[in-house]
Coordinates of C-alpha atoms and ligand atoms in Angstrom, one line a residue:
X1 CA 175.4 74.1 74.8
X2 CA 174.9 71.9 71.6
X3 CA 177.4 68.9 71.3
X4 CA 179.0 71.1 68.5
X5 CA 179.6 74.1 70.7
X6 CA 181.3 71.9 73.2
X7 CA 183.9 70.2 71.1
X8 CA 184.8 73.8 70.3
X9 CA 185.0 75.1 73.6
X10 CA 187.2 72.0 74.5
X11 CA 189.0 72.6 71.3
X12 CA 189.8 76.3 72.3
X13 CA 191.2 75.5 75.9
X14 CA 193.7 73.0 74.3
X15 CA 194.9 75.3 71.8
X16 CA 196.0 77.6 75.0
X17 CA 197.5 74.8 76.6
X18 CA 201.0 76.3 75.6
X19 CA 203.4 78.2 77.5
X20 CA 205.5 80.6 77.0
X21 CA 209.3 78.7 78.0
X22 CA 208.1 75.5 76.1
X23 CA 210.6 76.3 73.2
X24 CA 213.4 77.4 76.0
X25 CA 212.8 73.7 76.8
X26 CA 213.1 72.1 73.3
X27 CA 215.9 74.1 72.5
X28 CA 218.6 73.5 75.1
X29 CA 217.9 77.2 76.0
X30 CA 217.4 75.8 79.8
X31 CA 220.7 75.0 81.3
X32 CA 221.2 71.4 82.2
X33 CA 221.9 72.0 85.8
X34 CA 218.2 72.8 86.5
X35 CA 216.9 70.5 84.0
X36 CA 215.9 68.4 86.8
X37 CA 213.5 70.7 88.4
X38 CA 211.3 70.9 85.2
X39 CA 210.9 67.1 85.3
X40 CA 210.6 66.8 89.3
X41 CA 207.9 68.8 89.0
X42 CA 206.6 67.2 86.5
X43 CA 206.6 63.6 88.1
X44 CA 205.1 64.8 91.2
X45 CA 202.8 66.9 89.8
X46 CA 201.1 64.8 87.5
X47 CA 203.4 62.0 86.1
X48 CA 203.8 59.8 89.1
X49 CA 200.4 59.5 90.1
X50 CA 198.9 59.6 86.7
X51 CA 197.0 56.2 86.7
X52 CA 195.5 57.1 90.1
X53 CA 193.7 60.6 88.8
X54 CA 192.8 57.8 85.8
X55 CA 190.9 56.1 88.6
X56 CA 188.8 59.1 90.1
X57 CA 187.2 59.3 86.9
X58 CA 186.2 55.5 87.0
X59 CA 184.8 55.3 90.1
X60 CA 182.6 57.8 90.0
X61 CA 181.5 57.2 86.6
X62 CA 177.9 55.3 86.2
X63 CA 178.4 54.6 82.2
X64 CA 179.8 51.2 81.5
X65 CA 181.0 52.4 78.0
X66 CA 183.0 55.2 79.9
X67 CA 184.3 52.9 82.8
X68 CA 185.3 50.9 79.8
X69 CA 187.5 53.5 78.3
X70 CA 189.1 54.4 81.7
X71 CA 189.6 51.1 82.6
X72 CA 191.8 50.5 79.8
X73 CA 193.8 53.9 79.4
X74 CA 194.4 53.1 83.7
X75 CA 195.5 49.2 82.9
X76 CA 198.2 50.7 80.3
X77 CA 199.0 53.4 82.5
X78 CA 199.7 52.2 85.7
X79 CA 201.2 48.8 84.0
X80 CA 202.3 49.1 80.4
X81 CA 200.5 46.0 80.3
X82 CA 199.0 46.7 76.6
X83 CA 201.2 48.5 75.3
X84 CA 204.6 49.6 76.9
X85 CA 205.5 46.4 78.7
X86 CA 206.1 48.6 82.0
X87 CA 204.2 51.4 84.3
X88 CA 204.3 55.0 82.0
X89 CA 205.3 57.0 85.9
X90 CA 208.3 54.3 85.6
X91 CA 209.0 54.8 82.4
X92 CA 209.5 58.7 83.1
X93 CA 211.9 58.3 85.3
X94 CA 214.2 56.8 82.2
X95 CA 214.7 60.7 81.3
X96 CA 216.1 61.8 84.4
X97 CA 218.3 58.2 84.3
X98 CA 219.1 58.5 81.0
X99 CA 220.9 62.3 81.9
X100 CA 222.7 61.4 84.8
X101 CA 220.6 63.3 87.5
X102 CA 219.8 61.9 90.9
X103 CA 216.9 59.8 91.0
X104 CA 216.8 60.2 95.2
X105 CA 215.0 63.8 94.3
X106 CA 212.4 62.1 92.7
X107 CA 211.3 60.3 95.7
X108 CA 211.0 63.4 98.1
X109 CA 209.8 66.6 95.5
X110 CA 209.2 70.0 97.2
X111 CA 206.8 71.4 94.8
X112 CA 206.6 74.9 93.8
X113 CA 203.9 77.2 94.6
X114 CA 202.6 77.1 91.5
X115 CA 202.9 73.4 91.5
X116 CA 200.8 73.2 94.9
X117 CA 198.1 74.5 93.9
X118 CA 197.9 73.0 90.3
X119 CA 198.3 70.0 92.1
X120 CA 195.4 71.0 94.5
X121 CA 193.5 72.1 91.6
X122 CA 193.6 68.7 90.0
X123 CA 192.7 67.2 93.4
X124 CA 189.8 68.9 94.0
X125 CA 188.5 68.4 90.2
X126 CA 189.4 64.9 90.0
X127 CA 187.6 64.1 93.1
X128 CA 184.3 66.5 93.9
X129 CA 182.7 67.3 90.9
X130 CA 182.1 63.9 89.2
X131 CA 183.3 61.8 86.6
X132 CA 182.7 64.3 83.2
X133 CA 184.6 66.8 85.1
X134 CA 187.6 64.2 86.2
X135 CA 187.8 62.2 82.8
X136 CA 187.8 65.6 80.9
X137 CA 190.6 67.1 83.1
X138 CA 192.8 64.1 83.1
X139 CA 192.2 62.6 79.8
X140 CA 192.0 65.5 77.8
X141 CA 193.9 68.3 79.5
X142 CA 196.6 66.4 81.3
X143 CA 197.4 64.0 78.5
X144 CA 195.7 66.1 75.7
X145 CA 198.2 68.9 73.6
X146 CA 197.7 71.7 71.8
X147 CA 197.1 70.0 68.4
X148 CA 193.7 68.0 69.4
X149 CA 192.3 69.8 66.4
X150 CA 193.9 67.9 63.9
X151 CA 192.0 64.4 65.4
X152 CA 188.9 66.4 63.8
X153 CA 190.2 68.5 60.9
X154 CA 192.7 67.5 58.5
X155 CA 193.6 70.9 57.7
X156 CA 195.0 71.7 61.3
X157 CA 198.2 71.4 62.7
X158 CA 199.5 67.7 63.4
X159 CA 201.3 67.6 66.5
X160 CA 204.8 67.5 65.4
X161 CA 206.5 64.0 65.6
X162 CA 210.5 64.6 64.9
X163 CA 212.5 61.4 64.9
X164 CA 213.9 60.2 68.0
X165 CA 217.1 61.3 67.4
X166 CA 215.6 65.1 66.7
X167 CA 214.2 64.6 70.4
X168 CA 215.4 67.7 72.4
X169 CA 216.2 65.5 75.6
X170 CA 218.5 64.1 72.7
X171 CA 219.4 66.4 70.5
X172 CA 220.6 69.0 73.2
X173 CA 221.3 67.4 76.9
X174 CA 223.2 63.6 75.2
X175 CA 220.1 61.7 76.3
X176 CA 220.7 58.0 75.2
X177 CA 218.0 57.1 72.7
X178 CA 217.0 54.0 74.5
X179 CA 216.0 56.4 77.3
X180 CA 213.1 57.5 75.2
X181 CA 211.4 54.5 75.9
X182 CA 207.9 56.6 77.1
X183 CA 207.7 58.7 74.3
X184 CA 208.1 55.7 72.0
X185 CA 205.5 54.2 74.1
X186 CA 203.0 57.2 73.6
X187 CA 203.6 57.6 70.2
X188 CA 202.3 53.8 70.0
X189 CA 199.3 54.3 72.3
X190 CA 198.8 57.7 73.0
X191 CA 196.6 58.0 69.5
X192 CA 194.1 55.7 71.2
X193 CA 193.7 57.9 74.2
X194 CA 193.1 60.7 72.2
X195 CA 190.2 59.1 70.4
X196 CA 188.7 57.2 73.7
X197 CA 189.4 60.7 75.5
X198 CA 187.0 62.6 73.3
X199 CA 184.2 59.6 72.5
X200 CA 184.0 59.9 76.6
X201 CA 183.3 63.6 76.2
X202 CA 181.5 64.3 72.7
X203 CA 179.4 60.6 73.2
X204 CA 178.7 60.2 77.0
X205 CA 179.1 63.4 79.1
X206 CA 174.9 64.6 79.6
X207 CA 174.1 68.1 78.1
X208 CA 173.3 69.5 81.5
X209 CA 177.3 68.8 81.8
X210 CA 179.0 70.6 79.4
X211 CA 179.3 74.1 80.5
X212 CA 180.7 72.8 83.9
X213 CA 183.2 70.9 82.1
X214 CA 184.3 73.5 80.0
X215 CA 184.6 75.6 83.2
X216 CA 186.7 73.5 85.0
X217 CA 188.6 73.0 82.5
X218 CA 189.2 76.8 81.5
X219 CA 190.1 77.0 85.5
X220 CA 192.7 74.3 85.0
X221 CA 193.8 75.7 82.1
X222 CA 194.9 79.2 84.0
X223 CA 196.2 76.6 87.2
X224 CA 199.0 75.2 85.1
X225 CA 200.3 78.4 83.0
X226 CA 201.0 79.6 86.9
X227 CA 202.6 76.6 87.8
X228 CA 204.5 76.2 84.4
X229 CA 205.6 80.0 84.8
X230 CA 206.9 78.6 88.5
X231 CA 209.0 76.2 86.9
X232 CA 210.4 78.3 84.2
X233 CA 211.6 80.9 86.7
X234 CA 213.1 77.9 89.0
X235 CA 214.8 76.7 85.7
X236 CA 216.6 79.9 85.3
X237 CA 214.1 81.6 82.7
X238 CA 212.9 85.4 82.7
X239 CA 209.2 85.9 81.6
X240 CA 208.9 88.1 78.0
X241 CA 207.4 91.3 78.6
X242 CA 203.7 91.1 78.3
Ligands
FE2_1 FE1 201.2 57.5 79.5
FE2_2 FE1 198.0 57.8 77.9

C-alpha cells in the first residue's frame, strides 16, 4: 500500500464515521430526559479516559518524533495545560452541569452492550497491536470527524463551525454558553491534533503497517455505529428502515 493509497483508505473510514441519529441529536429531536444517557456513554466510553488511550500509543511507540506528538496532544488532554487551562474529561462534564442533570451518574456508568464492546474493542487495539494501530485509532478515529478531507483538499467539506450560540446543546436543551467551555477549547486546539494526527500516520507509521491499520480501523469503524445505534435506541430513537 503506497503512502497515497493509505491516506485514502484512512480518508474513506472517516467519511463513514457518521451515524444515522447524529441529526436527532443536533436538532433537539432527542428528548431531554434521556439526553443524559447519550453523554454517559460518551464519558465512559471514551471521554473520561481519553488521555490514558493517548498514552498506550506513547509507550509503545519507538519514534521520538511520534512520542513527541503524543506527548503533547496527552499533556493538553489530561491537563489543559497548553491550551484549555483544565483536563478536556473535566471539561465534558460542564455539558451535563450546564443542563442540570446529575453528575453522581457520571461516576458509576452502566454501559450499553454496544458500548462494552466498543469499549473492549478500543482496549484491545490500543493495547496489543502496537503504537500505529493505537495512535491511529485514538488520534484519528476517536478525535478525528467526518470532514478530515478538507485538512487535504480545499474543495471538500469543512467541518461545520456554527457560533456558540447556534450550538445544539444551546440552541435546543438552554445550555448556558459558558458551559461550552470544551468545544471552545477544541476549536482552539483541536486543528493541531488533526495535523500531528496525520504527520504520525502519512510520515512515521512503516509501509509493512498500513494495511493493519487500515484494518483495525475499518473494525472500529463498524464497533462504534453498534454502540452509537445502542445509544440512539436507549435515547428513545427508532432506526430508519434500511
Ligand atoms: Fe480534547
Ligand atoms: Fe484533542
Amino acid at each position: 500500500m503506497t503512502r497515497d493509497e493509505f491516506r485514502e483508505a484512512l480518508l474513506q473510514v472517516m467519511e463513514r464515521k457518521h451515524h444515522w441519529a447524529w441529526p436527532h441529536f443536533t436538532s433537539g429531536a432527542v428528548k431531554k430526559a434521556r439526553l443524559h444517557v447519550h453523554l454517559e456513554q460518551e464519558y465512559a466510553v471514551f471521554v473520561r479516559d481519553f488521555p490514558v488511550l493517548v498514552g498506550r500509543a506513547y509507550v509503545q511507540c519507538p519514534l521520538p518524533a511520534v512520542r513527541r506528538e503524543l506527548a503533547e496532544n496527552l499533556y493538553e488532554e489530561e491537563t489543559g495545560g497548553l491550551h484549555a487551562g483544565r483536563p478536556h474529561p473535566e471539561l465534558f462534564l460542564e455539558y451535563p452541569k450546564g443542563l442540570g442533570f446529575d453528575l453522581s451518574r457520571f461516576e458509576a456508568v452502566t454501559l450499553l452492550p454496544g458500548a462494552k464492546l466498543y469499549r473492549g474493542l478500543l482496549d484491545e487495539v490500543t493495547q496489543a497491536r502496537g503504537w500505529s494501530v493505537a495512535a491511529a485509532v485514538v488520534t484519528l478515529f476517536i478525535e478525528g470527524t467526518p470532514h478530515e478531507r478538507a485538512l487535504f483538499d480545499p474543495s471538500a467539506p469543512a467541518r461545520p463551525e456554527p457560533a456558540l450560540s447556534e450550538h445544539p446543546l444551546v440552541k435546543h436543551y438552554g445550555l448556558p454558553l459558558e458551559s461550552l467551555a470544551l468545544t471552545k477549547a477544541h476549536r482552539g486546539v483541536e486543528g493541531d491534533h488533526r495535523q500531528a494526527a496525520w504527520r504520525m500516520m502519512l510520515d512515521h507509521v512503516p509501509g509493512a503497517e498500513r494495511a493493519k491499520v487500515v484494518s483495525a480501523m475499518e473494525q472500529v469503524l463498524a464497533a462504534w455505529l453498534v454502540y452509537r445505534d445502542d445509544v440512539a435506541l436507549a435515547c428513545g430513537l427508532e432506526a430508519p428502515q434500511r
